[in-house]
XYZ file of C-alpha atoms in Angstrom:
517
model
C -21.546 -11.299 7.823
C -17.855 -11.998 8.270
C -17.460 -8.356 7.990
C -20.504 -7.566 10.461
C -18.082 -10.280 12.408
C -15.160 -8.223 12.158
C -16.726 -4.971 14.080
C -18.394 -6.781 16.399
C -15.095 -8.361 17.339
C -13.221 -4.903 17.474
C -15.753 -3.744 20.289
C -13.608 -6.512 22.394
C -10.913 -4.241 22.114
C -9.674 -3.332 25.930
C -5.903 -3.098 25.780
C -3.468 -0.671 24.549
C -0.216 -2.538 22.195
C 2.646 -1.699 23.467
C 5.962 -1.753 21.061
C 8.610 -4.695 21.325
C 12.108 -3.653 20.869
C 14.506 -5.521 17.927
C 16.685 -8.219 18.919
C 19.862 -6.805 19.226
C 21.968 -6.640 16.125
C 18.721 -6.577 13.526
C 17.138 -4.115 12.349
C 14.011 -2.403 14.044
C 10.122 -4.132 13.140
C 9.451 -2.205 10.001
C 6.591 -0.120 9.531
C 4.806 -0.924 6.544
C 3.805 0.745 3.124
C 0.886 2.065 2.489
C 1.361 2.134 -0.979
C 2.126 -1.061 -3.987
C 6.041 -1.447 -3.658
C 8.248 -0.624 -6.277
C 7.970 -3.479 -8.837
C 9.866 -3.570 -11.644
C 8.193 -6.076 -13.264
C 4.791 -4.881 -12.967
C 1.724 -4.939 -10.275
C -0.821 -7.412 -9.015
C -4.357 -7.947 -10.293
C -6.898 -5.307 -9.993
C -7.900 -4.592 -6.423
C -11.304 -3.645 -6.227
C -10.761 -1.000 -3.151
C -7.716 0.715 -4.422
C -7.629 4.284 -5.004
C -8.858 5.357 -8.426
C -6.476 6.804 -10.607
C -6.242 10.260 -10.771
C -8.501 12.313 -13.346
C -5.797 14.340 -15.636
C -6.977 18.226 -16.084
C -9.203 18.968 -18.361
C -8.058 20.898 -21.400
C -8.051 25.131 -21.127
C -10.866 26.709 -22.644
C -9.814 29.589 -25.034
C -10.863 33.031 -23.032
C -14.430 33.951 -24.008
C -15.291 37.816 -24.712
C -16.533 40.220 -21.009
C -20.547 40.001 -21.068
C -22.166 42.982 -21.379
C -22.408 44.574 -17.991
C -24.986 43.453 -16.355
C -27.177 45.817 -13.281
C -25.475 44.557 -10.032
C -27.503 41.537 -8.043
C -27.048 40.524 -4.657
C -24.509 37.601 -4.565
C -26.338 34.281 -2.894
C -25.128 33.218 0.152
C -21.884 31.025 -0.187
C -21.944 26.921 0.341
C -20.066 25.676 3.330
C -17.136 23.798 2.289
C -15.329 22.382 -0.544
C -17.619 20.821 -3.485
C -16.403 17.039 -4.561
C -15.526 14.067 -2.122
C -16.339 14.303 1.500
C -13.748 14.599 3.944
C -11.788 11.103 4.099
C -11.937 10.508 8.636
C -8.685 8.029 7.761
C -7.346 10.366 5.525
C -3.274 11.351 5.642
C -3.034 14.585 7.472
C -1.848 17.579 4.576
C 1.422 18.656 5.528
C 2.893 22.212 4.661
C 5.864 22.139 2.749
C 9.583 23.683 4.796
C 9.533 27.138 5.302
C 5.832 27.698 4.368
C 3.454 30.164 7.334
C 1.701 28.597 9.203
C -1.987 29.073 8.830
C -3.665 30.480 12.054
C -6.262 28.784 13.500
C -9.663 29.801 12.389
C -11.395 32.209 15.368
C -14.669 30.201 15.800
C -14.938 30.171 19.229
C -15.150 26.381 19.609
C -12.096 24.510 20.648
C -9.919 22.971 18.208
C -11.174 19.515 17.159
C -9.241 16.721 19.234
C -6.013 14.649 16.805
C -7.147 11.631 15.382
C -5.987 8.754 17.305
C -4.757 5.495 15.539
C -6.312 2.757 16.858
C -3.804 0.477 18.654
C -5.873 -2.033 20.939
C -5.405 -4.890 20.662
C -8.502 -7.453 21.017
C -8.610 -9.726 23.543
C -9.025 -12.790 23.380
C -12.644 -14.794 23.419
C -12.672 -18.368 25.797
C -15.739 -19.951 26.383
C -15.926 -18.343 29.584
C -16.685 -14.986 27.952
C -19.722 -16.497 27.621
C -21.828 -13.647 26.530
C -19.380 -12.989 24.036
C -19.692 -16.132 22.657
C -23.200 -15.723 22.193
C -23.386 -12.736 20.595
C -20.910 -14.167 18.014
C -23.513 -17.264 17.425
C -26.792 -14.656 16.975
C -24.533 -12.740 14.247
C -24.245 -15.866 12.705
C -27.608 -16.838 13.604
C -27.130 -20.484 14.947
C -28.480 -21.953 17.833
C -25.586 -23.058 19.096
C -21.553 -24.460 19.636
C -21.464 -27.826 19.398
C -17.589 -29.011 20.410
C -16.684 -32.786 20.184
C -13.762 -34.811 20.710
C -12.218 -38.007 20.961
C -9.270 -38.893 22.077
C -7.330 -35.392 21.087
C -9.523 -36.227 17.522
C -9.971 -32.721 17.384
C -6.952 -30.611 18.632
C -9.878 -26.965 18.042
C -12.406 -28.534 20.597
C -9.262 -29.641 23.543
C -8.039 -26.265 23.114
C -10.716 -24.468 23.567
C -12.814 -26.783 26.494
C -9.229 -27.580 28.213
C -10.459 -30.740 29.801
C -7.954 -31.904 32.569
C -6.181 -34.900 32.188
C -6.404 -37.036 29.074
C -9.537 -37.935 28.071
C -10.051 -40.981 25.562
C -13.925 -41.352 25.026
C -15.713 -39.161 23.395
C -17.097 -35.956 25.401
C -19.281 -33.323 23.672
C -19.573 -29.254 25.048
C -22.472 -26.766 23.471
C -22.193 -23.569 24.091
C -26.216 -22.480 23.276
C -27.623 -18.695 21.770
C -29.416 -18.450 25.315
C -28.554 -19.937 28.544
C -25.702 -21.741 30.089
C -23.746 -24.006 28.239
C -24.091 -28.502 29.137
C -21.520 -30.864 28.643
C -22.335 -34.563 27.529
C -18.702 -37.042 29.083
C -18.337 -40.518 30.431
C -18.878 -41.158 33.815
C -15.398 -42.502 34.182
C -14.236 -39.135 32.863
C -16.883 -36.508 34.110
C -13.465 -35.072 36.957
C -12.081 -34.015 33.666
C -14.637 -31.359 33.078
C -15.218 -29.954 36.894
C -13.831 -26.715 36.455
C -16.005 -26.343 33.659
C -19.027 -23.844 34.056
C -22.820 -25.209 33.138
C -24.463 -28.372 33.544
C -23.374 -31.879 32.677
C -24.653 -34.550 31.178
C -23.498 -38.089 31.770
C -23.536 -41.711 29.939
C -21.854 -45.194 30.336
C -21.894 -46.919 27.114
C -22.946 -46.644 23.452
C -26.499 -47.542 24.395
C -27.414 -44.308 26.100
C -25.101 -41.896 24.482
C -27.413 -41.121 21.467
C -30.413 -40.953 23.904
C -28.624 -38.092 26.099
C -27.366 -36.609 22.723
C -30.800 -35.426 22.211
C -31.396 -34.565 25.313
C -28.530 -32.081 24.768
C -29.711 -30.899 21.985
C -33.171 -30.582 21.929
C -34.279 -27.202 20.704
C -31.627 -26.954 18.506
C -32.268 -26.463 14.651
C -28.416 -25.594 14.013
C -25.357 -25.427 15.315
C -21.676 -25.118 14.850
C -19.444 -28.107 14.200
C -15.522 -28.162 13.454
C -16.703 -29.327 10.177
C -16.077 -27.870 6.308
C -18.116 -28.802 3.946
C -16.710 -31.139 1.026
C -13.343 -30.367 3.222
C -13.060 -27.053 1.868
C -10.632 -25.912 4.792
C -9.084 -29.275 5.881
C -7.418 -27.655 9.409
C -11.037 -26.599 10.510
C -12.704 -29.888 9.236
C -11.826 -32.815 12.482
C -15.161 -34.216 13.135
C -15.745 -37.884 11.790
C -18.713 -38.724 9.746
C -19.991 -41.468 11.812
C -20.167 -38.291 14.447
C -21.808 -35.887 12.170
C -24.602 -38.340 11.499
C -25.118 -38.822 14.978
C -25.952 -35.297 15.050
C -28.204 -34.968 12.052
C -30.135 -37.941 13.297
C -31.209 -36.119 16.460
C -32.472 -33.911 13.793
C -30.582 -30.843 13.834
C -28.662 -28.781 10.776
C -24.616 -28.707 10.964
C -22.811 -25.864 9.950
C -19.448 -24.978 10.167
C -17.410 -23.567 13.125
C -14.947 -21.810 10.663
C -15.465 -17.985 11.854
C -16.149 -18.848 15.296
C -13.033 -20.519 15.592
C -10.798 -17.437 13.815
C -12.820 -15.175 16.519
C -11.638 -17.059 19.528
C -8.973 -19.239 19.042
C -7.141 -17.869 16.960
C -6.975 -14.660 18.423
C -3.640 -13.460 20.912
C -4.847 -11.837 23.211
C -2.374 -9.000 24.890
C -0.413 -11.834 27.150
C -0.430 -13.860 23.328
C 1.259 -11.447 21.547
C 3.810 -11.095 24.478
C 4.507 -14.647 24.303
C 5.480 -14.481 20.237
C 7.366 -11.934 20.987
C 9.463 -13.842 23.012
C 9.643 -16.923 20.726
C 10.645 -14.080 18.407
C 13.793 -13.152 20.453
C 14.720 -16.977 20.841
C 14.338 -17.735 16.674
C 16.732 -14.589 16.010
C 19.495 -15.755 18.850
C 18.996 -19.320 17.651
C 19.461 -18.826 13.659
C 22.347 -16.506 13.941
C 24.157 -18.859 16.747
C 23.464 -21.156 14.006
C 24.815 -19.479 10.675
C 28.056 -18.576 12.560
C 28.447 -22.284 13.611
C 28.649 -22.787 9.332
C 30.514 -19.576 8.500
C 33.430 -21.063 11.624
C 33.458 -24.295 10.115
C 32.967 -24.015 6.356
C 36.403 -21.143 6.705
C 38.338 -23.329 8.989
C 37.830 -25.867 6.777
C 36.302 -28.161 9.417
C 33.733 -30.864 8.406
C 29.878 -29.908 9.042
C 26.430 -31.230 7.456
C 22.425 -30.425 7.450
C 21.986 -32.492 10.490
C 24.972 -31.293 13.095
C 23.253 -27.905 12.413
C 19.278 -29.183 12.506
C 20.884 -30.844 16.077
C 22.708 -27.662 17.353
C 19.163 -25.902 16.749
C 17.132 -28.811 18.533
C 19.573 -28.508 21.713
C 19.049 -25.056 21.225
C 15.951 -25.096 21.998
C 15.674 -27.366 24.628
C 17.799 -25.311 27.062
C 16.107 -22.063 26.018
C 12.381 -23.736 27.338
C 10.334 -23.961 23.627
C 9.142 -26.459 21.365
C 8.986 -25.988 17.872
C 9.147 -28.563 14.876
C 12.265 -29.804 13.379
C 14.175 -27.436 11.961
C 14.478 -27.033 8.028
C 18.427 -26.929 7.533
C 19.173 -27.307 3.451
C 22.303 -26.707 1.603
C 22.787 -27.093 -2.055
C 20.479 -29.044 -4.105
C 18.156 -30.232 -0.944
C 17.329 -26.350 -0.795
C 14.804 -27.403 -3.753
C 12.757 -28.932 -1.611
C 10.419 -27.001 0.478
C 9.596 -29.873 2.918
C 12.986 -31.331 3.333
C 14.286 -32.067 6.797
C 17.589 -33.665 6.858
C 18.047 -36.584 9.445
C 20.829 -39.033 10.618
C 20.898 -41.594 7.898
C 20.259 -38.698 4.845
C 22.136 -35.508 5.677
C 24.727 -33.561 2.775
C 27.898 -32.583 4.076
C 27.757 -27.852 3.673
C 30.478 -27.145 1.245
C 31.855 -23.423 0.936
C 29.692 -22.101 -1.700
C 26.704 -23.971 -1.585
C 23.333 -21.905 -0.757
C 21.269 -22.610 3.042
C 17.921 -22.812 3.726
C 17.418 -22.912 7.518
C 13.422 -22.480 9.157
C 12.694 -22.267 12.459
C 9.438 -22.458 14.119
C 8.975 -22.910 17.494
C 7.448 -21.129 20.561
C 7.696 -21.435 25.199
C 6.798 -24.761 26.131
C 3.800 -23.927 27.629
C -0.168 -23.930 26.977
C -0.240 -20.400 26.832
C 2.608 -20.310 24.049
C 1.855 -18.269 20.299
C 4.008 -19.750 17.617
C 6.727 -17.587 16.125
C 8.061 -18.742 12.259
C 10.993 -17.830 10.072
C 12.765 -18.835 6.677
C 15.905 -17.265 5.714
C 18.532 -17.793 3.386
C 22.365 -17.686 3.112
C 25.360 -19.119 1.434
C 28.631 -20.254 2.243
C 31.144 -17.747 0.699
C 32.114 -14.290 0.650
C 29.775 -13.413 -2.171
C 26.268 -14.707 -3.395
C 26.015 -15.851 -7.430
C 23.483 -13.355 -9.544
C 21.505 -16.762 -10.135
C 20.856 -17.017 -6.789
C 20.233 -13.290 -5.868
C 17.622 -12.572 -8.645
C 15.941 -16.068 -7.429
C 15.944 -14.493 -3.547
C 14.664 -10.891 -4.670
C 12.147 -12.285 -7.052
C 10.665 -14.055 -3.818
C 11.179 -11.244 -1.299
C 9.302 -8.624 -4.105
C 6.333 -11.709 -4.257
C 6.259 -11.351 -0.037
C 6.225 -7.434 0.077
C 3.119 -7.441 -2.323
C 1.435 -9.773 -0.031
C 2.262 -6.857 2.749
C 1.369 -3.977 0.908
C -2.078 -5.744 -0.251
C -2.867 -6.092 3.534
C -2.089 -3.048 4.912
C -3.997 -1.142 2.319
C -6.669 -2.605 2.942
C -6.284 -2.314 7.093
C -6.064 1.571 5.625
C -8.760 1.530 4.332
C -10.736 -0.306 6.804
C -11.397 -2.805 3.917
C -11.669 -6.535 4.587
C -9.035 -9.014 2.827
C -9.293 -12.338 2.459
C -7.035 -15.543 2.588
C -7.221 -16.648 -0.948
C -6.733 -12.820 -2.061
C -3.294 -12.310 -0.673
C -2.358 -15.546 -1.788
C -3.712 -14.795 -5.779
C -1.865 -11.006 -5.328
C 1.327 -13.341 -4.212
C 1.030 -15.827 -7.546
C -0.090 -12.713 -9.832
C 2.575 -11.114 -9.301
C 5.149 -14.651 -10.061
C 3.122 -15.014 -13.353
C 3.724 -11.670 -14.854
C 7.825 -13.030 -14.335
C 7.051 -16.073 -15.613
C 8.231 -17.798 -12.336
C 4.225 -19.744 -11.338
C 5.513 -22.538 -12.134
C 7.817 -22.842 -9.509
C 5.550 -22.583 -6.553
C 5.275 -25.362 -4.691
C 3.141 -24.283 -1.839
C 0.809 -21.347 -0.956
C 1.662 -17.875 0.550
C 1.787 -18.570 4.232
C -0.496 -20.401 7.123
C -2.254 -19.463 10.350
C -0.365 -19.571 13.808
C -1.478 -19.184 17.319
C -1.367 -21.810 19.821
C -0.999 -24.161 17.086
C 1.522 -23.956 14.853
C -1.107 -24.714 12.235
C -3.985 -21.879 14.084
C -7.399 -21.538 13.534
C -7.191 -18.406 11.568
C -7.551 -17.727 7.782
C -4.735 -19.208 5.531
C -3.401 -16.691 2.264
C -4.106 -19.688 0.510
C -5.504 -19.787 -3.288
C -3.345 -22.665 -4.062
C -3.453 -25.738 -2.076
C -6.907 -25.087 -0.710
C -9.708 -22.311 -1.220
C -9.703 -20.229 2.085
C -12.139 -17.335 2.097
C -12.440 -16.547 5.384
C -11.188 -12.649 6.482
C -7.885 -11.900 7.339
C -8.959 -11.025 11.210
C -7.499 -8.363 13.560
C -5.805 -9.822 16.617
C -4.911 -12.886 14.617
C -1.414 -13.949 13.048
C 0.289 -15.727 10.166
C 3.280 -16.553 8.228
C 4.012 -14.680 4.242
C 6.791 -16.915 3.223
C 6.734 -17.551 -0.910
C 9.199 -19.731 -2.377
C 10.574 -20.977 -5.907
C 12.229 -23.759 -6.557
C 13.731 -25.422 -9.418
C 13.712 -28.911 -9.393
C 17.019 -30.514 -8.704
C 19.185 -27.284 -8.879
C 17.927 -25.063 -5.673
C 15.122 -22.942 -4.007
C 14.480 -19.935 -2.646
C 12.300 -18.783 -0.019
C 11.152 -15.757 2.562
C 9.531 -16.146 5.327
C 8.430 -13.849 7.966
C 5.356 -14.117 11.055
C 2.635 -11.255 11.009
C 0.773 -10.107 13.457
C -2.284 -8.359 11.965
C -3.146 -5.270 14.620
C -6.230 -3.274 14.451
C -4.283 -0.638 13.071
C -2.249 -2.367 10.634
C -0.613 -5.561 9.757
C 3.013 -5.672 12.031
C 6.213 -7.876 10.778
C 7.425 -9.322 14.156
C 10.053 -11.283 12.230
C 13.222 -9.403 10.640
C 12.775 -9.526 6.573
C 15.398 -10.498 4.360
C 16.136 -8.305 1.363
C 18.727 -10.202 0.213
C 20.887 -13.665 0.643
C 23.726 -13.616 3.747
C 27.192 -14.241 2.532
C 28.600 -16.320 5.852
C 32.639 -15.295 4.778
C 32.869 -11.541 4.415
């Protein structure tokens, strides 16, 4: 069913992608390889969609004796085409070797077939105002409706999709039925916050009439989707409290998770979101360069500098550029072994010559439609990188490339890939190189208007995310390896999954940067 949804979503695509320029001084955006990257340690687990290995040619048989001459017979008509596999419409074109004569086109009297056009349309963002599109998703999932609920911002998914005006603190419901108009159930004191929404409005005044009005809202509904996940399997979608679930089930309505609906609505960036993301990437790269240049200048000049000094410089840069973000990670020396370390005024280490440094930045434009971007960069406050650090980082980067290659390969073959599969591939690689015990977190997570987005996470470590990576959504790929009490390395990029394949939107680091060359 999820694969059918992927096809349905691609039908909503209506705009053409525009390539974004790379930041000055950075390598242009990578063209991802189709095959697995070169890996000196071995590959990932078997891919069920991988191309079969080439069949060795059959052994030559000894020449047979010429048969006796027989009277000439009429040759049967030649079969059209070549026996074997049918033509693959997505196969790469065959390129003639240099200097080979051009083959003249066959004279058939018909015009040559049109050249294949690589699909580049950006999937449009589906909002609740796109009632037909949302109801199409409900029909595919065989749901009677999508019921969104929030109380005082406890469900950021519903709050983002419905976007009531002002600050609402009382419980509200918004139902998008599979047929008919949407209906809202809101408190009488907050009804004006929902005036901009299409559909009917039901109201209640207190707890005595909330349950009866909820039954009116759900009349005729048998199964609805809700921001709920059975046994909290996908915590990022599990937002509705147990008491509200009891109210809905008490009205005789079964509940299913809205995780797939969220992925095909909130998690889709759209053309404007993709542009907003690339703008955030530009600012992020400039802020990272400035922070590293500041460290290099201070260390080279023998001036004191701490992790907190660098973090505050980054925070001021965000504010000056009209951005918002989570507190940047700036870790030096042994603190790099903690993937969630954040310096504070009371807890910050000095940055000294020879220290390994981790900088993680996540930000977006300070606007409701801003899309997050995230990157982790490694450097050393010295002229050279130690072999131990260099080898550890190379291993992490190869793990990252395993993930990107798998996603690119499945996209080329028009085959689905789940977040759990990507995470499994990375950890299987780390297991082969005997580094899996150094893994402390998932491979990556969804990003959209929220830093922890509504799409599939690259995770079969902290939770098992079996959702399919959906074209039009974005995520981070950021594996890390950590040796407790010594050091840690991490490489993280942001990725947009276009219909033609993944775009790495941030610079991909292949080696630790030496700041004092």
